[in-house]
Coordinates of N, CA, C and O in Angstrom, one line a residue:
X1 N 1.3 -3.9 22.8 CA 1.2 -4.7 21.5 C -0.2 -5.0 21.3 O -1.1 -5.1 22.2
X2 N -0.6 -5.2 19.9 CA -2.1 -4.8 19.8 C -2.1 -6.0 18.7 O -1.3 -6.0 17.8
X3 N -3.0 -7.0 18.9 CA -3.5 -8.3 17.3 C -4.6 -8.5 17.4 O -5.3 -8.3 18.4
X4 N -4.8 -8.9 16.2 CA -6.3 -9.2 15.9 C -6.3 -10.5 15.8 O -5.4 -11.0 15.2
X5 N -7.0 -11.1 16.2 CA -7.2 -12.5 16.4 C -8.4 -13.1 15.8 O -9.6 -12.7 16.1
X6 N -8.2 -14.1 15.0 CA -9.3 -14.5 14.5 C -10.1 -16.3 15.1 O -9.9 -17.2 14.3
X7 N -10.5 -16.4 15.7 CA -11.0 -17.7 16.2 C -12.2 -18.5 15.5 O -13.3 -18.1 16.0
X8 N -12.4 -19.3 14.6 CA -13.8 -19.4 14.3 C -14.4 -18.8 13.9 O -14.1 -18.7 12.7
X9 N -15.5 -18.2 14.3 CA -16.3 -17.2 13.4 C -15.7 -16.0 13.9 O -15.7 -15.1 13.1
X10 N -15.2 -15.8 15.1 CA -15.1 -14.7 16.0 C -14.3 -14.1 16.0 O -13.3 -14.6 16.4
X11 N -14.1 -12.8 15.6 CA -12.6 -11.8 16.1 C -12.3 -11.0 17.4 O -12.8 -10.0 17.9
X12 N -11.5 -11.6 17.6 CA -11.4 -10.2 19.0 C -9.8 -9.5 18.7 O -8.8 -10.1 18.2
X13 N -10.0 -8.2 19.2 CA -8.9 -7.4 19.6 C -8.0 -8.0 20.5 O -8.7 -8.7 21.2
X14 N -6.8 -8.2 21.0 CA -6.4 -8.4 21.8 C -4.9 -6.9 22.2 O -4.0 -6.6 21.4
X15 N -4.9 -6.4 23.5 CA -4.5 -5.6 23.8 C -3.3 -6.4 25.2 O -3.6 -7.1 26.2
X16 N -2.2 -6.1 24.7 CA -0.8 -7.1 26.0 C -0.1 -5.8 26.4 O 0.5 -5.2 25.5
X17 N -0.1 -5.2 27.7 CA 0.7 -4.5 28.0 C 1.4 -4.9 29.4 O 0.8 -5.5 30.3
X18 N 2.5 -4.5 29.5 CA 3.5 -5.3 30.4 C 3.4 -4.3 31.9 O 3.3 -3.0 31.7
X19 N 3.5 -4.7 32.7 CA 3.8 -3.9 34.1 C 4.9 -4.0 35.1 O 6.0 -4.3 34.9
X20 N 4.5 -3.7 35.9 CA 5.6 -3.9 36.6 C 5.8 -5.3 37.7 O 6.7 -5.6 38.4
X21 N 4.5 -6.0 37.4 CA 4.6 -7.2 38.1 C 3.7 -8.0 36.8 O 2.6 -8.6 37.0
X22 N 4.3 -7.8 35.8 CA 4.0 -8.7 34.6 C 3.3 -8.3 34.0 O 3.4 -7.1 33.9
X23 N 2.2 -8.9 33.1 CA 1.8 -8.2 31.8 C 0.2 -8.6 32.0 O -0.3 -9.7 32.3
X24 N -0.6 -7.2 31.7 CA -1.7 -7.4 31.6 C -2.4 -7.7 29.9 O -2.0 -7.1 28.9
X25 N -3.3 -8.8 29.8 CA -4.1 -8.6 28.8 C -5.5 -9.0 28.6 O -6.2 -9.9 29.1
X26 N -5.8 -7.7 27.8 CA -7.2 -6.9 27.6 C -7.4 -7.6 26.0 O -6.6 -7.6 25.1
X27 N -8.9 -8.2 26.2 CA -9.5 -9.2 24.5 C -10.6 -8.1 24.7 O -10.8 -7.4 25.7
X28 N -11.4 -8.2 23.4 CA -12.9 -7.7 23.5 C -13.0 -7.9 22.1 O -12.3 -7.5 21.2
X29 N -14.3 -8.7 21.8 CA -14.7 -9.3 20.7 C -14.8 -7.6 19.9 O -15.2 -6.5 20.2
X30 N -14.3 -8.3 18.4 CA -15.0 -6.6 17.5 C -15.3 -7.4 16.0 O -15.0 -8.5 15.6
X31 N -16.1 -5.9 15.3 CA -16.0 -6.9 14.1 C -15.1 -6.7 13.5 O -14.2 -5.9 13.8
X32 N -15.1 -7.9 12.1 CA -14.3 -7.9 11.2 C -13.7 -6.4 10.5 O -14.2 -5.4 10.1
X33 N -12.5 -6.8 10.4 CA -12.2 -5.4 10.0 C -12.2 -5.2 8.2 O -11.9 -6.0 7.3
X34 N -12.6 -3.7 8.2 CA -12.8 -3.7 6.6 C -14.1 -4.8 6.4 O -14.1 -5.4 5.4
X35 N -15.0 -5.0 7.1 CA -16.1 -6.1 6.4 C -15.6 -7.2 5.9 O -16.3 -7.7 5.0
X36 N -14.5 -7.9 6.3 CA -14.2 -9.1 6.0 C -15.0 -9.7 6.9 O -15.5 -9.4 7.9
X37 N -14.8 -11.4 5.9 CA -15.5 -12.6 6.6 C -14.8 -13.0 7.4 O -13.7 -12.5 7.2
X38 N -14.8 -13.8 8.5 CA -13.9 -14.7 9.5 C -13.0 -15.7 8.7 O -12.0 -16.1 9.2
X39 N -13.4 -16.1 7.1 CA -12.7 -16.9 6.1 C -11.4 -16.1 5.7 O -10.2 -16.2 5.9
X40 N -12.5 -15.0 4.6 CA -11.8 -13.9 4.1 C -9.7 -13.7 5.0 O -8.6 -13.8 4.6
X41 N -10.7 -13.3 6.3 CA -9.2 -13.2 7.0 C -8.2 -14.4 7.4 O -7.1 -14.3 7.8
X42 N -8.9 -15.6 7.3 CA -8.1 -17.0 6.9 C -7.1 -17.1 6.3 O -5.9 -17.4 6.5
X43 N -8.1 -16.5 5.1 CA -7.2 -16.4 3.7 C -5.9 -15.6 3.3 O -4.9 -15.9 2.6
X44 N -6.3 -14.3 4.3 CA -5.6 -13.1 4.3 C -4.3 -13.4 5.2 O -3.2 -13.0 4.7
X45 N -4.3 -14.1 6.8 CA -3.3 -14.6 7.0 C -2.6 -15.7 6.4 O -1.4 -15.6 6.5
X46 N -2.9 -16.6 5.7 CA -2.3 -17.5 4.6 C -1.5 -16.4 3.7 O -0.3 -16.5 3.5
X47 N -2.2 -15.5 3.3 CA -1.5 -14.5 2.0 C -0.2 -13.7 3.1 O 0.7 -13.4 2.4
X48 N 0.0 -13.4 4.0 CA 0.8 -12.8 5.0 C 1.6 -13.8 5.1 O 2.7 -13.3 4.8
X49 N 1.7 -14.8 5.3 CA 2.6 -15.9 5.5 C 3.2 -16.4 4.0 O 3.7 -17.5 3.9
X50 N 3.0 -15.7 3.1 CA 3.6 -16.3 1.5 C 3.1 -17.3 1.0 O 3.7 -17.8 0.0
X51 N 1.7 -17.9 1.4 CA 1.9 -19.1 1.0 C 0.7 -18.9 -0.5 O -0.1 -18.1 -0.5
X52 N 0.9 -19.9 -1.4 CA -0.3 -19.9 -2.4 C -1.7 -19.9 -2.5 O -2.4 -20.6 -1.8
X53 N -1.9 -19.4 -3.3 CA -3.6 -20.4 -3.1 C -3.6 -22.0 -3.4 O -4.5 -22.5 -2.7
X54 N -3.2 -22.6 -3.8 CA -3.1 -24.2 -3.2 C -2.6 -24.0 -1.5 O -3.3 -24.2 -0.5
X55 N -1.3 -23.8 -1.4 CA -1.4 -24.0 -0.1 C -2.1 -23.5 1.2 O -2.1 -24.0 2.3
X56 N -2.9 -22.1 0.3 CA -3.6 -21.6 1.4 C -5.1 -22.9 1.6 O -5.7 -23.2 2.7
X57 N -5.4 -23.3 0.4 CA -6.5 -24.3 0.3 C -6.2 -25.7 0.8 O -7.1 -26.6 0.9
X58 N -5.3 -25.7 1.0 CA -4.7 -27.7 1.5 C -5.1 -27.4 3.3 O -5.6 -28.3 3.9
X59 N -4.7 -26.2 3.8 CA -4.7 -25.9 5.2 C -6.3 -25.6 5.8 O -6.7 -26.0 6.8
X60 N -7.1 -24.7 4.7 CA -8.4 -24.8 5.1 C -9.4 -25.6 4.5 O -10.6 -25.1 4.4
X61 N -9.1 -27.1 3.8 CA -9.6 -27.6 3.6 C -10.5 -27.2 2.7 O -11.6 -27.7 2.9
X62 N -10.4 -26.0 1.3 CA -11.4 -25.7 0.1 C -10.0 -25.8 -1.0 O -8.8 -25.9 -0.6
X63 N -10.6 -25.8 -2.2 CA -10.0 -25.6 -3.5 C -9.3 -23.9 -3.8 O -9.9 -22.9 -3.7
X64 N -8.3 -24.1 -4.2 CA -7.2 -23.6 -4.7 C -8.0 -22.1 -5.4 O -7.5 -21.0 -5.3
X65 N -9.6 -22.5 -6.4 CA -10.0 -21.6 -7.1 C -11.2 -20.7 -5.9 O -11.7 -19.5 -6.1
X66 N -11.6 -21.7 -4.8 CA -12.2 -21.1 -4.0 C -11.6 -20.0 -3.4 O -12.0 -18.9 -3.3
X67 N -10.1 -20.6 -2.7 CA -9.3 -19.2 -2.4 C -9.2 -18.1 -3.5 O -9.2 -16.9 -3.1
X68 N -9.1 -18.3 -4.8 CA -9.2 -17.5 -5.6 C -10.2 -16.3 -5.5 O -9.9 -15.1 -5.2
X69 N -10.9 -16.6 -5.6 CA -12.2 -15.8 -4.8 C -12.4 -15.3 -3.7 O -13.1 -14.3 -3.7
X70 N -11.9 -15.8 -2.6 CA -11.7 -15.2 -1.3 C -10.8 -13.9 -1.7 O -11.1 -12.8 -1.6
X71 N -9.6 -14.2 -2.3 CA -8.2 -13.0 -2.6 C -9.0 -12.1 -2.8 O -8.9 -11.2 -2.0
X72 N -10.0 -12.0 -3.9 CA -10.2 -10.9 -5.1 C -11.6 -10.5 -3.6 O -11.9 -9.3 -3.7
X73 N -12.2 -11.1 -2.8 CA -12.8 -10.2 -2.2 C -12.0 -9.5 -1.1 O -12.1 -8.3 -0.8
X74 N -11.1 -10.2 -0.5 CA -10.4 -9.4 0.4 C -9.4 -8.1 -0.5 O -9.0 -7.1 -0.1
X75 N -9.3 -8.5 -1.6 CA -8.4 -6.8 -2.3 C -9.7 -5.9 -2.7 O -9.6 -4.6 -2.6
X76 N -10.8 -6.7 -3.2 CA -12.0 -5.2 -3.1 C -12.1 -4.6 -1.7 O -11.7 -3.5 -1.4
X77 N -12.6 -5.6 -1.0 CA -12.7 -5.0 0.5 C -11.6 -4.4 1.2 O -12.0 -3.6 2.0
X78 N -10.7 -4.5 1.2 CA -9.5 -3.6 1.5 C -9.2 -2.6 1.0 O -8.5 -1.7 1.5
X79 N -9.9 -2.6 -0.8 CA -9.4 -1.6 -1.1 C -7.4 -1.8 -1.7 O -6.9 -1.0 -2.5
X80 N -6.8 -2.6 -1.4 CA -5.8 -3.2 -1.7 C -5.1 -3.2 -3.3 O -5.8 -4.0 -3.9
X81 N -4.3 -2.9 -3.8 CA -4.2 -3.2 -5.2 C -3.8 -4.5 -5.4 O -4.0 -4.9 -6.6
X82 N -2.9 -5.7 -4.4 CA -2.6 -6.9 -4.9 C -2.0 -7.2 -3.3 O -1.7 -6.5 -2.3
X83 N -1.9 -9.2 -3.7 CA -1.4 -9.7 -2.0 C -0.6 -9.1 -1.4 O -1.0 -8.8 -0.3
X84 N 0.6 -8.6 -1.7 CA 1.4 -8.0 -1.1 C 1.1 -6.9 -0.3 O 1.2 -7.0 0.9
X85 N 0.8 -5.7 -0.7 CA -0.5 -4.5 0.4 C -1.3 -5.2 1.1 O -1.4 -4.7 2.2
X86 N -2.1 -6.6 0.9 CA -3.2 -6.8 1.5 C -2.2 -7.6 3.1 O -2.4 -7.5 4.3
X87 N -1.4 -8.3 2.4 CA -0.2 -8.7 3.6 C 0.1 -8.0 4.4 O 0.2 -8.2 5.6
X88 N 0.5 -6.9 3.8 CA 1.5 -5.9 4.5 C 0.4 -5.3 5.9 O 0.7 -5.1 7.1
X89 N -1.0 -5.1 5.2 CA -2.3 -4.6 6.2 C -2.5 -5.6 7.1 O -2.9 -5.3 8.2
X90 N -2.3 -7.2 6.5 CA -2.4 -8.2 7.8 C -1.6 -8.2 8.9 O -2.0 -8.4 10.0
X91 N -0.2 -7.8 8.5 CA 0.8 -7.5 9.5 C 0.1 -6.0 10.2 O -0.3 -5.9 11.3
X92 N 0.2 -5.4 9.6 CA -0.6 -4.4 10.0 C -1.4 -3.9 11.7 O -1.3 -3.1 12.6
X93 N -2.1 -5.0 11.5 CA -3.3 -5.5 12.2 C -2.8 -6.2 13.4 O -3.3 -6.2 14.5
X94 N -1.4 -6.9 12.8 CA -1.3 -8.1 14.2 C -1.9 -9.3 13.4 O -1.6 -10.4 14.0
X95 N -2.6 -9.6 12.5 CA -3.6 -10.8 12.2 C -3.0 -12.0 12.7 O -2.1 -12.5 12.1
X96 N -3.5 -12.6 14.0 CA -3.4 -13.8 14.0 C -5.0 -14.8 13.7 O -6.1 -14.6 14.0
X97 N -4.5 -15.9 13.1 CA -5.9 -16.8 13.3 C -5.3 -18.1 13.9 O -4.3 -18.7 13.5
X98 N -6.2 -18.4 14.9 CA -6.2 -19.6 15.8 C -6.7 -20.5 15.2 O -7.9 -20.7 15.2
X99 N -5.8 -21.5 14.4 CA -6.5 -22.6 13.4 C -6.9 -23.9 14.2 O -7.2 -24.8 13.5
X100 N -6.9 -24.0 15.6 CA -7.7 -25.0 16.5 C -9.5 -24.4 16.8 O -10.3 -25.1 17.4
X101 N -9.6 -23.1 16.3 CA -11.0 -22.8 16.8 C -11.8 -22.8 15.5 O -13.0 -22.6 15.4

């Protein structure tokens, strides 16, 4: 199993494979993928979990039209035609973000 993890500013890979006396796992910082920001993909897991731009904005603490802006760069940078693809690529990914870092 393979996710992307977002911490802070920081993304790492994370790589979990299981053995036969339990499960190994392999991290290694990379960059953002597609040239996203460490935000960008904030946003992007908010948009994977259904939630709005208000609600994506109540949880990271900016305005509703700020996320607005975040969306429209993460669908250029993805390349994306709307949330829905850009979700489907968050799942994609594994995207988790660690909202304690």
């Amino acid at each position: 199993m393979r996710r992307l993890v977002v911490r802070g500013e920081t993304v790492f890979e994370i790589d979990v494979y299981r053995t036969g006396a339990g499960v190994v796992l392999l991290h290694r910082e990379v960059p953002p993928p597609d040239g996203l920001h460490p935000r960008e993909l904030q946003v992007l897991s908010g948009m994977a979990a259904g939630l709005s731009n208000a609600e994506i904005g109540a949880l990271l603490g900016i305005g509703a039209r700020t996320v607005a802006t975040h969306v429209e760069h993460v669908l250029g940078r993805t390349g994306c035609r709307n949330r829905a693809e850009a979700a489907a690529r968050a799942v994609g990914w594994g995207l988790v973000v660690d909202a304690s870092g």
